[in-house]
PDB file of C-alpha atoms in Angstrom:
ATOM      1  CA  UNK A  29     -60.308  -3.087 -47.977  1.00  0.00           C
ATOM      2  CA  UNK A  30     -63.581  -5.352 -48.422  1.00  0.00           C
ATOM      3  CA  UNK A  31     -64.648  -8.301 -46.605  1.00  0.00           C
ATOM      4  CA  UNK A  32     -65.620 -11.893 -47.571  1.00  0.00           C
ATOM      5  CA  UNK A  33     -67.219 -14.625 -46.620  1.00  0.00           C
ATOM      6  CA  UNK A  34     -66.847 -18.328 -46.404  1.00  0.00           C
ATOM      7  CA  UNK A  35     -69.187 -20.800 -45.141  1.00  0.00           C
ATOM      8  CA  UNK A  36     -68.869 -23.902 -43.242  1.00  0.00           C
ATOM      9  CA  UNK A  37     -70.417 -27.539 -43.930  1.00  0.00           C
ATOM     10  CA  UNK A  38     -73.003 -29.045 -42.279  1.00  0.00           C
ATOM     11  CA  UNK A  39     -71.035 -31.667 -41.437  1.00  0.00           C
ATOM     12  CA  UNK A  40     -68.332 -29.886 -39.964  1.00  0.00           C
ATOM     13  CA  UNK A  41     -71.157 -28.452 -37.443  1.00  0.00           C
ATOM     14  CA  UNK A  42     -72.360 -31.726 -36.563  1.00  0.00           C
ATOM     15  CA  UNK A  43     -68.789 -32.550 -34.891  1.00  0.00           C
ATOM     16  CA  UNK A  44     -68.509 -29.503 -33.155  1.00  0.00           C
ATOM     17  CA  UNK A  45     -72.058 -29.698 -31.342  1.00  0.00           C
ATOM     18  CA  UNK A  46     -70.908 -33.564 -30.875  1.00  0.00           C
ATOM     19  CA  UNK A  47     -67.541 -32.852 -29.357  1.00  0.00           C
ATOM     20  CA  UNK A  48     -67.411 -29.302 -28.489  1.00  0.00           C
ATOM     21  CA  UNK A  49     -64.059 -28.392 -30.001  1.00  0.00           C
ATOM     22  CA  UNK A  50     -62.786 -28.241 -33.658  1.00  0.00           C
ATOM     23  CA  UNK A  51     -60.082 -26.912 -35.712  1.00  0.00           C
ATOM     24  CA  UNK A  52     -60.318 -26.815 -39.479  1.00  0.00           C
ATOM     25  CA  UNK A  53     -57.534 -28.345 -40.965  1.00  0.00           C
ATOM     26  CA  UNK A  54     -58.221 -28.094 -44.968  1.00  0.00           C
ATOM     27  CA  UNK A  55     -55.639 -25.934 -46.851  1.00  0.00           C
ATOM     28  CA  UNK A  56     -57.645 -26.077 -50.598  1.00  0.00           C
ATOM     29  CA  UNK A  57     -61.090 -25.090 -50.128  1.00  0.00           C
ATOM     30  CA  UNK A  58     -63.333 -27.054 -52.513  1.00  0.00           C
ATOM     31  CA  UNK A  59     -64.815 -25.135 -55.373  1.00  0.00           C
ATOM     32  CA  UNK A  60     -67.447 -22.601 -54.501  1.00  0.00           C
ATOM     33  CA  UNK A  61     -70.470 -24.392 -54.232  1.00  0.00           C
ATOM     34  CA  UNK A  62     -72.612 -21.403 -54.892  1.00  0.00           C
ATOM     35  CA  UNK A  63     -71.365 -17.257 -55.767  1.00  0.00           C
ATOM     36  CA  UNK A  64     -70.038 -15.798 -52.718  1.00  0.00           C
ATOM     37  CA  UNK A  65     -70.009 -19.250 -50.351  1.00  0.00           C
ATOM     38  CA  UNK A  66     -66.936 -21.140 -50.291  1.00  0.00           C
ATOM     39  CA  UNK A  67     -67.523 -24.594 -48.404  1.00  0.00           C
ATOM     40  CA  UNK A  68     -64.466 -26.230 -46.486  1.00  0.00           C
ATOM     41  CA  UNK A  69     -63.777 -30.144 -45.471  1.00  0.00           C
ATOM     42  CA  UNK A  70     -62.636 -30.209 -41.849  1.00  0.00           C
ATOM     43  CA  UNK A  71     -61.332 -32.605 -40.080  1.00  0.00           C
ATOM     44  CA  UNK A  72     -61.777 -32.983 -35.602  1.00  0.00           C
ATOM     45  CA  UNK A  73     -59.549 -33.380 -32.940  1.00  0.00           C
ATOM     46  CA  UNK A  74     -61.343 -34.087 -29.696  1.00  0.00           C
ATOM     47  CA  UNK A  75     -60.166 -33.319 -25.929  1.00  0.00           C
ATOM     48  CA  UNK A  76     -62.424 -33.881 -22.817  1.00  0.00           C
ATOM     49  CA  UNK A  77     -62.953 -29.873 -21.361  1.00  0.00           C
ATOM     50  CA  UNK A  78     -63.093 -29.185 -17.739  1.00  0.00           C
ATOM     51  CA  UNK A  79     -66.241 -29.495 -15.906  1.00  0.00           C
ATOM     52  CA  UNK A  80     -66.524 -25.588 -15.409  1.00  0.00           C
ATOM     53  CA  UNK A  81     -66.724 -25.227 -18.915  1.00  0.00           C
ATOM     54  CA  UNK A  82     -70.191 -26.870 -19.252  1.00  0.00           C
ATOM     55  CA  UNK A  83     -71.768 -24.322 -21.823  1.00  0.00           C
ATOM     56  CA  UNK A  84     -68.742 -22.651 -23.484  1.00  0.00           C
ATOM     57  CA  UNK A  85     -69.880 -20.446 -25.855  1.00  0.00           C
ATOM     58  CA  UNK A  86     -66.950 -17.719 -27.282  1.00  0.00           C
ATOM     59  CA  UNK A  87     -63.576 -18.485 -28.033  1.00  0.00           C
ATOM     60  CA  UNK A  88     -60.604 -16.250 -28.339  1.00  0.00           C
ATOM     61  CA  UNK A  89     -57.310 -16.807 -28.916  1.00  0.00           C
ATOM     62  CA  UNK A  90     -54.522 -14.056 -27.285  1.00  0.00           C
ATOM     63  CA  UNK A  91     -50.998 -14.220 -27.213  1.00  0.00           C
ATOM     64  CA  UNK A  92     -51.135 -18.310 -27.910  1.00  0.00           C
ATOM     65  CA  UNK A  93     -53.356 -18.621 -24.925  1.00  0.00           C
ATOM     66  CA  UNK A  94     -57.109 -19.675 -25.589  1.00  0.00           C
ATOM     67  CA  UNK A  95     -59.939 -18.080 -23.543  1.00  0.00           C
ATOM     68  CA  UNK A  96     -63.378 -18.723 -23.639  1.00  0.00           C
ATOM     69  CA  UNK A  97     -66.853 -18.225 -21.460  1.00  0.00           C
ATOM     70  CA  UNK A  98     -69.836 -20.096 -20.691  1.00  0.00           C
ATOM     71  CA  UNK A  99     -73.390 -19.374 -22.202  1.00  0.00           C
ATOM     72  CA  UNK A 100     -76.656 -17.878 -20.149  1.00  0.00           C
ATOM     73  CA  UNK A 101     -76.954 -18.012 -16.872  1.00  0.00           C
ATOM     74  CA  UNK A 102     -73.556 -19.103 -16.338  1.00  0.00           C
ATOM     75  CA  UNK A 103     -71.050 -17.186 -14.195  1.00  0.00           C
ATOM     76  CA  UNK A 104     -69.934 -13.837 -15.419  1.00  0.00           C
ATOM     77  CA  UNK A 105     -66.363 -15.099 -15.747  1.00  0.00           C
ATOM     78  CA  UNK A 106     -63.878 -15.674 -18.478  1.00  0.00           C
ATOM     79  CA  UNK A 107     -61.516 -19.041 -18.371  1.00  0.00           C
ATOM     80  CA  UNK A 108     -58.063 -19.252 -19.925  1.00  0.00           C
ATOM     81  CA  UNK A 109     -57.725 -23.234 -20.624  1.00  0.00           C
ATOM     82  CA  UNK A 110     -54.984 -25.818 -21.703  1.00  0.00           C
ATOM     83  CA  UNK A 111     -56.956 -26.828 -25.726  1.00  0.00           C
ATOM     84  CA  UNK A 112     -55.003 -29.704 -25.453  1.00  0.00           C
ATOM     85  CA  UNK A 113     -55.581 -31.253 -21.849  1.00  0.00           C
ATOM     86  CA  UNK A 114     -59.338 -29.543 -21.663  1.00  0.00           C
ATOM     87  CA  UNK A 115     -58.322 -27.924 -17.972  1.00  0.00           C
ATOM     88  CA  UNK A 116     -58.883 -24.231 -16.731  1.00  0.00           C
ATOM     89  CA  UNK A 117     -55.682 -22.754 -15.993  1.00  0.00           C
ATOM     90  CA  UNK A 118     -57.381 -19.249 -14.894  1.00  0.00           C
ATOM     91  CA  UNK A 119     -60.296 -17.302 -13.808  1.00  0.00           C
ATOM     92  CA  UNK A 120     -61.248 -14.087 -14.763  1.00  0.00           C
ATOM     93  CA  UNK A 121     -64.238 -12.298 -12.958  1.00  0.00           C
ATOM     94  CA  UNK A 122     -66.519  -9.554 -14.843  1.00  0.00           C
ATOM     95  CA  UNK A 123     -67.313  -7.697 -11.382  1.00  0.00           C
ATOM     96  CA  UNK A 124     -70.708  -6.244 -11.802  1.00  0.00           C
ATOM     97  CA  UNK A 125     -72.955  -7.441 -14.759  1.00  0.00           C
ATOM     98  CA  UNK A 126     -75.338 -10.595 -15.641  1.00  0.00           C
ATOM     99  CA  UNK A 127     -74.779 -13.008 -17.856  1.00  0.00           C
ATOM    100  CA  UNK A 128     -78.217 -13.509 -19.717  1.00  0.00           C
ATOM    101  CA  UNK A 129     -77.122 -14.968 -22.862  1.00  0.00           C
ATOM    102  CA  UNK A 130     -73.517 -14.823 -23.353  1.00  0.00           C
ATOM    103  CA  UNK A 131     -72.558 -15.800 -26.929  1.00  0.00           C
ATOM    104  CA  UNK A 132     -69.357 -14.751 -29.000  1.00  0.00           C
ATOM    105  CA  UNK A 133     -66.182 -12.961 -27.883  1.00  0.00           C
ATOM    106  CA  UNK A 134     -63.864 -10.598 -30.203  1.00  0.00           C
ATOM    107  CA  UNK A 135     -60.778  -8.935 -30.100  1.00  0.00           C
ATOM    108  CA  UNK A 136     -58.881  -6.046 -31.362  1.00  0.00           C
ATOM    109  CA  UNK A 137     -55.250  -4.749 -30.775  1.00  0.00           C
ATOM    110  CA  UNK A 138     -56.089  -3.263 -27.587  1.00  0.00           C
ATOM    111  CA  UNK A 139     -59.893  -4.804 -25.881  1.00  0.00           C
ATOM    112  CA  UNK A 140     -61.968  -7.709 -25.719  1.00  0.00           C
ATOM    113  CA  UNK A 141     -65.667  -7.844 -26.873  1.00  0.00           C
ATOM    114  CA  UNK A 142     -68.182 -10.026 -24.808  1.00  0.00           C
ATOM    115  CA  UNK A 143     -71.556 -10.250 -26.752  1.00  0.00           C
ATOM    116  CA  UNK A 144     -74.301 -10.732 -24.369  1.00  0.00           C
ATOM    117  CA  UNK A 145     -77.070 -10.534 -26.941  1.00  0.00           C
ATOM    118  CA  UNK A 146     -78.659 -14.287 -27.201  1.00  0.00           C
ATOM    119  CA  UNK A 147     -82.645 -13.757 -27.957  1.00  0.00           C
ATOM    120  CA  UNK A 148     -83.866 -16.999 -28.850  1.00  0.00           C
ATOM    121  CA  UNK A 149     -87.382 -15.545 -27.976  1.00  0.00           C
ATOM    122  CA  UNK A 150     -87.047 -12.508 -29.968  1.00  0.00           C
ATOM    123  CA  UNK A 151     -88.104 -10.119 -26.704  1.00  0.00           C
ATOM    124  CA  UNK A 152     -84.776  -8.782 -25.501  1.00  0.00           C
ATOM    125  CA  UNK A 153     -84.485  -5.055 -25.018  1.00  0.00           C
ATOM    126  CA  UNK A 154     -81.519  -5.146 -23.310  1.00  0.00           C
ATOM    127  CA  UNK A 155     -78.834  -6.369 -26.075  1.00  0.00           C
ATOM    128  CA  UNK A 156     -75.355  -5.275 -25.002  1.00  0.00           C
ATOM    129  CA  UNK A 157     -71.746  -6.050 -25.547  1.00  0.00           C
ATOM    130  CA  UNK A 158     -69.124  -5.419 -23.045  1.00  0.00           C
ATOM    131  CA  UNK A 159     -65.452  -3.817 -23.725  1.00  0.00           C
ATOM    132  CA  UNK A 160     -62.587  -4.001 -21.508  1.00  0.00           C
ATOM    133  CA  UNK A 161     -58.727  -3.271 -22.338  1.00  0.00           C
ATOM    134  CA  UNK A 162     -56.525  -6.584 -22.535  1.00  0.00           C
ATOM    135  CA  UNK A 163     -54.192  -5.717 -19.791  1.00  0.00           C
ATOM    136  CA  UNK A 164     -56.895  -6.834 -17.175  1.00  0.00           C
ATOM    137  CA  UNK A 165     -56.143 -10.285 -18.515  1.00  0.00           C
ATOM    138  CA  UNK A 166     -53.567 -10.200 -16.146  1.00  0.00           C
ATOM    139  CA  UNK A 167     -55.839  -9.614 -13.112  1.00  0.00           C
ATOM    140  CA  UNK A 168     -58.146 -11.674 -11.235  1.00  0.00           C
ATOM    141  CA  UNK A 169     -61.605  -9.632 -11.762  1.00  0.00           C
ATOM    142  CA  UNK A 170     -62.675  -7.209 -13.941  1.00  0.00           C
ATOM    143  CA  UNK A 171     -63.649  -4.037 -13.011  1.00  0.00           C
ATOM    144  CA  UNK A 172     -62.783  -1.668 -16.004  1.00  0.00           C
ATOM    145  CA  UNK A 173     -65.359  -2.599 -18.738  1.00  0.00           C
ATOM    146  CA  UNK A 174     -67.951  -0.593 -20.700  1.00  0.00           C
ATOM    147  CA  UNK A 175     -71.300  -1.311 -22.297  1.00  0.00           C
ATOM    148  CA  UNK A 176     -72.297  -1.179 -25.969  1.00  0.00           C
ATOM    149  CA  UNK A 177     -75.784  -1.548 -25.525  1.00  0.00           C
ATOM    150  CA  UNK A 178     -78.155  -1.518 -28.628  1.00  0.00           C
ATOM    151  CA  UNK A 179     -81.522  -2.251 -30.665  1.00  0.00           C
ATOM    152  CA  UNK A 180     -81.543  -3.943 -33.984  1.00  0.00           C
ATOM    153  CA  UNK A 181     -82.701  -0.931 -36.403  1.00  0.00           C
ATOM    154  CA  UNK A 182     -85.472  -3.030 -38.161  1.00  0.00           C
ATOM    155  CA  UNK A 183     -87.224  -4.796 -35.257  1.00  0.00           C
ATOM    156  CA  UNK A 184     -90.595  -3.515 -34.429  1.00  0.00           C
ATOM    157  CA  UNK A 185     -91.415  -7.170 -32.897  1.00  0.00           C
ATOM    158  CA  UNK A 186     -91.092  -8.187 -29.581  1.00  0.00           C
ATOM    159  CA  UNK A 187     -92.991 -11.615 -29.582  1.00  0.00           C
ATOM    160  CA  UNK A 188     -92.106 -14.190 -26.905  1.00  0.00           C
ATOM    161  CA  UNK A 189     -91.589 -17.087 -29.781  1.00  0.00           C
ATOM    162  CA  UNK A 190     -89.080 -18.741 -32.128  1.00  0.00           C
ATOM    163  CA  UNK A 191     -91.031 -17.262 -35.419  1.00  0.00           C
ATOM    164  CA  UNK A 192     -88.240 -14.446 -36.217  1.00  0.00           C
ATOM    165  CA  UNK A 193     -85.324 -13.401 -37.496  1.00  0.00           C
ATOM    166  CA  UNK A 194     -83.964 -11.574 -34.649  1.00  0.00           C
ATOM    167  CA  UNK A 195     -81.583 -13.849 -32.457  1.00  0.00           C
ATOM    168  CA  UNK A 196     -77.655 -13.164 -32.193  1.00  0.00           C
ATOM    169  CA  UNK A 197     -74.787 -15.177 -31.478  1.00  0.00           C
ATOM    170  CA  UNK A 198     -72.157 -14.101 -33.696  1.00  0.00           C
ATOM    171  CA  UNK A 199     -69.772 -10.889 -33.371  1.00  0.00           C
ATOM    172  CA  UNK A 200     -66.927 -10.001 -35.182  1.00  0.00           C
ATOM    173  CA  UNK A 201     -64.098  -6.546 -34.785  1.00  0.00           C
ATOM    174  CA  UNK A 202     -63.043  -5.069 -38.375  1.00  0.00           C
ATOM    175  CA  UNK A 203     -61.508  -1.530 -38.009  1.00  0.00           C
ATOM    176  CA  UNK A 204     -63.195   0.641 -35.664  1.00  0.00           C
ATOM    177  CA  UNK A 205     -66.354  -1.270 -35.888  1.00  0.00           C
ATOM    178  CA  UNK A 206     -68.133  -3.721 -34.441  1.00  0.00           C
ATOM    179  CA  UNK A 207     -70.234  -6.735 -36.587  1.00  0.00           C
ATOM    180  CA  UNK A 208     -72.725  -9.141 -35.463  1.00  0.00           C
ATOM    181  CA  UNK A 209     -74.765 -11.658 -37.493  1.00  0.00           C
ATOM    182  CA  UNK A 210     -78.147 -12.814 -36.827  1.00  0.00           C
ATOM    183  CA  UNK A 211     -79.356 -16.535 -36.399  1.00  0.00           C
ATOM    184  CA  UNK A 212     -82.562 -16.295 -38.480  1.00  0.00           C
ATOM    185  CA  UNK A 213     -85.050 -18.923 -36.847  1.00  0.00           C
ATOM    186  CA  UNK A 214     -87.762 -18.074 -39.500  1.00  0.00           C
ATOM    187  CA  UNK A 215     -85.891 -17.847 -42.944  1.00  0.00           C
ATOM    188  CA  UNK A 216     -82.842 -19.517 -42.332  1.00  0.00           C
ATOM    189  CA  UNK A 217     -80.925 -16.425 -43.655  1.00  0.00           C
ATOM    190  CA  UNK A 218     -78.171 -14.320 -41.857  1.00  0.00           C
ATOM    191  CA  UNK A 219     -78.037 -10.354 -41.203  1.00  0.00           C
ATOM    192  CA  UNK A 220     -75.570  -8.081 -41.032  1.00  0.00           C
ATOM    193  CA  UNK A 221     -75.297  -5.209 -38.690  1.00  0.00           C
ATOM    194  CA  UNK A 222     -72.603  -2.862 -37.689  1.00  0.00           C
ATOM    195  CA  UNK A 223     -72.055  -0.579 -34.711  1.00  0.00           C
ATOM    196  CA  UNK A 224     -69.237   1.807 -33.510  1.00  0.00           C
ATOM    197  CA  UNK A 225     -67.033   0.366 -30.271  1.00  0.00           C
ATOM    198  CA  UNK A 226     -67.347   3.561 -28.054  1.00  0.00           C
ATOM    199  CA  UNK A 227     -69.762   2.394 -25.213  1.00  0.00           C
ATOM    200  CA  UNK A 228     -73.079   4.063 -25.473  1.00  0.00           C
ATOM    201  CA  UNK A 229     -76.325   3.488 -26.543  1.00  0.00           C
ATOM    202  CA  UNK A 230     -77.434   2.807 -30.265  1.00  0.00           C
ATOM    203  CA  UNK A 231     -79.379   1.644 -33.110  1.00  0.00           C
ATOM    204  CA  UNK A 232     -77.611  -1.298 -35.198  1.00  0.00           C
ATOM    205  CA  UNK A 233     -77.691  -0.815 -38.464  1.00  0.00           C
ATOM    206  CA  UNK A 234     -78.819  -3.363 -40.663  1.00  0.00           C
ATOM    207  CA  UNK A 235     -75.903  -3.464 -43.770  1.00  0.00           C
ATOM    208  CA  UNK A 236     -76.374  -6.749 -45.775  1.00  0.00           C
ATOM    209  CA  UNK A 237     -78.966  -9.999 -45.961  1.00  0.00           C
ATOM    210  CA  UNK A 238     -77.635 -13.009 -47.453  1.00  0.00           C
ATOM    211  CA  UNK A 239     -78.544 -16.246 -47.688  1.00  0.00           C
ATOM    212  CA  UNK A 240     -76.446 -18.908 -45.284  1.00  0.00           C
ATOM    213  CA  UNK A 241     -79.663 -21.348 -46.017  1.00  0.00           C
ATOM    214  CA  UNK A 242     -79.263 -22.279 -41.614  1.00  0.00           C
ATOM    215  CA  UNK A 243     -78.617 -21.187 -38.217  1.00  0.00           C
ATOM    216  CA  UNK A 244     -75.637 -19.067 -38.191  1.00  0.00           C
ATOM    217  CA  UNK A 245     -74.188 -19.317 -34.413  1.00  0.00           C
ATOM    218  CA  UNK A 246     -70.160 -18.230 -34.801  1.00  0.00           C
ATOM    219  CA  UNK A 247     -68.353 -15.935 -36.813  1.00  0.00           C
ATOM    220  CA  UNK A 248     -64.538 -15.307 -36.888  1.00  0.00           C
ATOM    221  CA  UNK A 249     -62.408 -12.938 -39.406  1.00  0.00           C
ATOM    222  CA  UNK A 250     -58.554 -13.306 -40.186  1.00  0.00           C
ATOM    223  CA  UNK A 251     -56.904 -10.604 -40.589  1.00  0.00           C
ATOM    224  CA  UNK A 252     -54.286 -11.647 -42.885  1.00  0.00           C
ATOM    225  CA  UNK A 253     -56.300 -12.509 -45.693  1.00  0.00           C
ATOM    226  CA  UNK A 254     -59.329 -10.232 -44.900  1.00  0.00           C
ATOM    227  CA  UNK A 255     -61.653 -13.519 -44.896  1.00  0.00           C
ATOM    228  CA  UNK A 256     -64.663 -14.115 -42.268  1.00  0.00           C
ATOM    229  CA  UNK A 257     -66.407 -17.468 -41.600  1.00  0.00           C
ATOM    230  CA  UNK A 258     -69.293 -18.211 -40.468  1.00  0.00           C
ATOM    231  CA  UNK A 259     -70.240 -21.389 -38.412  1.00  0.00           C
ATOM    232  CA  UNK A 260     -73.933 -23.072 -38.347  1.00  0.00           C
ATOM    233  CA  UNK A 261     -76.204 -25.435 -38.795  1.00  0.00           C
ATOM    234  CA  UNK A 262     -79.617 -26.018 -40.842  1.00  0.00           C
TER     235      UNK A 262
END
């Protein structure tokens, strides 16, 4: 089985930073507009979301309910919400842990994936992505979850700026492993690392470079037809 990738427009971006939720409605890609890229037209739809969701940040959908959380500094919570009249139908607490820079959640068959590994600086040491099994969905607070917790195998710089390559806001499942792509502030380009989903302590490593030519801040894959896209900006 092998991967690819498709890449979103600019201008389908735009709207989503504008109105803070999108669904891509095109059925026939255009034509590749360069090898390996396929760029789709996408139309909006636009709801008003509740007030508690003032930074959301990952989205998930599970069993035709959507779920999302807020970015840094937010509460350590998940929300199930109505997409359609923008209100939080339910709370769920994650009992015990910070929220520094919450980005993008993933799923697999059996847990949920919260990356908390936003480093818009380039100085965190502390990357880590929580794991807990699905059936606490149907609880109140979380209190069964794991850490990943990791470095990125080629950063040797720690500098407390915007000039590097290191940030993170994207995370995808495939198999038993775990993906995340990098939001190059420097180069505008995108990494690729992988790392295995037993909690524990590791070293990403660093599997592909490509060039996304912006920001890359959300990634998704579909497991039907084995396709992953990548949202950003430039």
């Amino acid at each position: 089985m092998s991967l690819r990738f498709l890449k979103i427009s600019k201008f389908s971006v735009v709207i989503l930073i504008s109105f803070g939720l999108m669904f891509c409605v095109s059925s026939k890609p255009e034509p590749p507009d360069y090898f390996g890229y396929t760029f789709l037209k996408c139309d909006t739809i636009q709801w008003h979301l509740d007030s508690r969701l003032e930074e959301t940040s990952g989205l998930l959908k599970i069993n035709g309910s959507f779920w999302t959380n807020n970015d840094s500094g937010n509460e350590t919570a998940l929300y199930q919400f109505d997409p359609l009249q923008g209100d939080v139908k339910r709370t769920l607490d994650i009992s015990n842990v910070q929220n520094i820079d919450w980005e993008d959640m993933t799923q697999d068959d059996t847990h949920i994936y919260i990356g908390d590994f936003g480093n818009n600086l380039g100085n965190r040491r502390n990357l880590a992505i929580y794991k807990f099994p699905k059936t606490e969905l149907d609880s109140t607070q979380v209190n069964d979850w794991q850490k990943i917790q990791f470095s990125l195998s080629d950063q040797t710089d720690f500098a407390y700026s915007y000039n590097h390559n290191f940030d993170i806001e994207s995370l995808i499942s495939y198999q038993d492993s775990l993906f995340i792509f990098t939001k190059n502030w420097t180069d505008k380009r995108c990494k690729l690392y992988v790392l295995p989903k037993m909690p524990g302590e590791y070293t990403a490593r660093l599997i592909s470079d490509f060039n996304t030519k912006g920001l890359i801040t959300s990634a998704t894959y579909n497991p039907e037809n084995q396709v992953v896209v990548l949202l950003g900006y430039n």
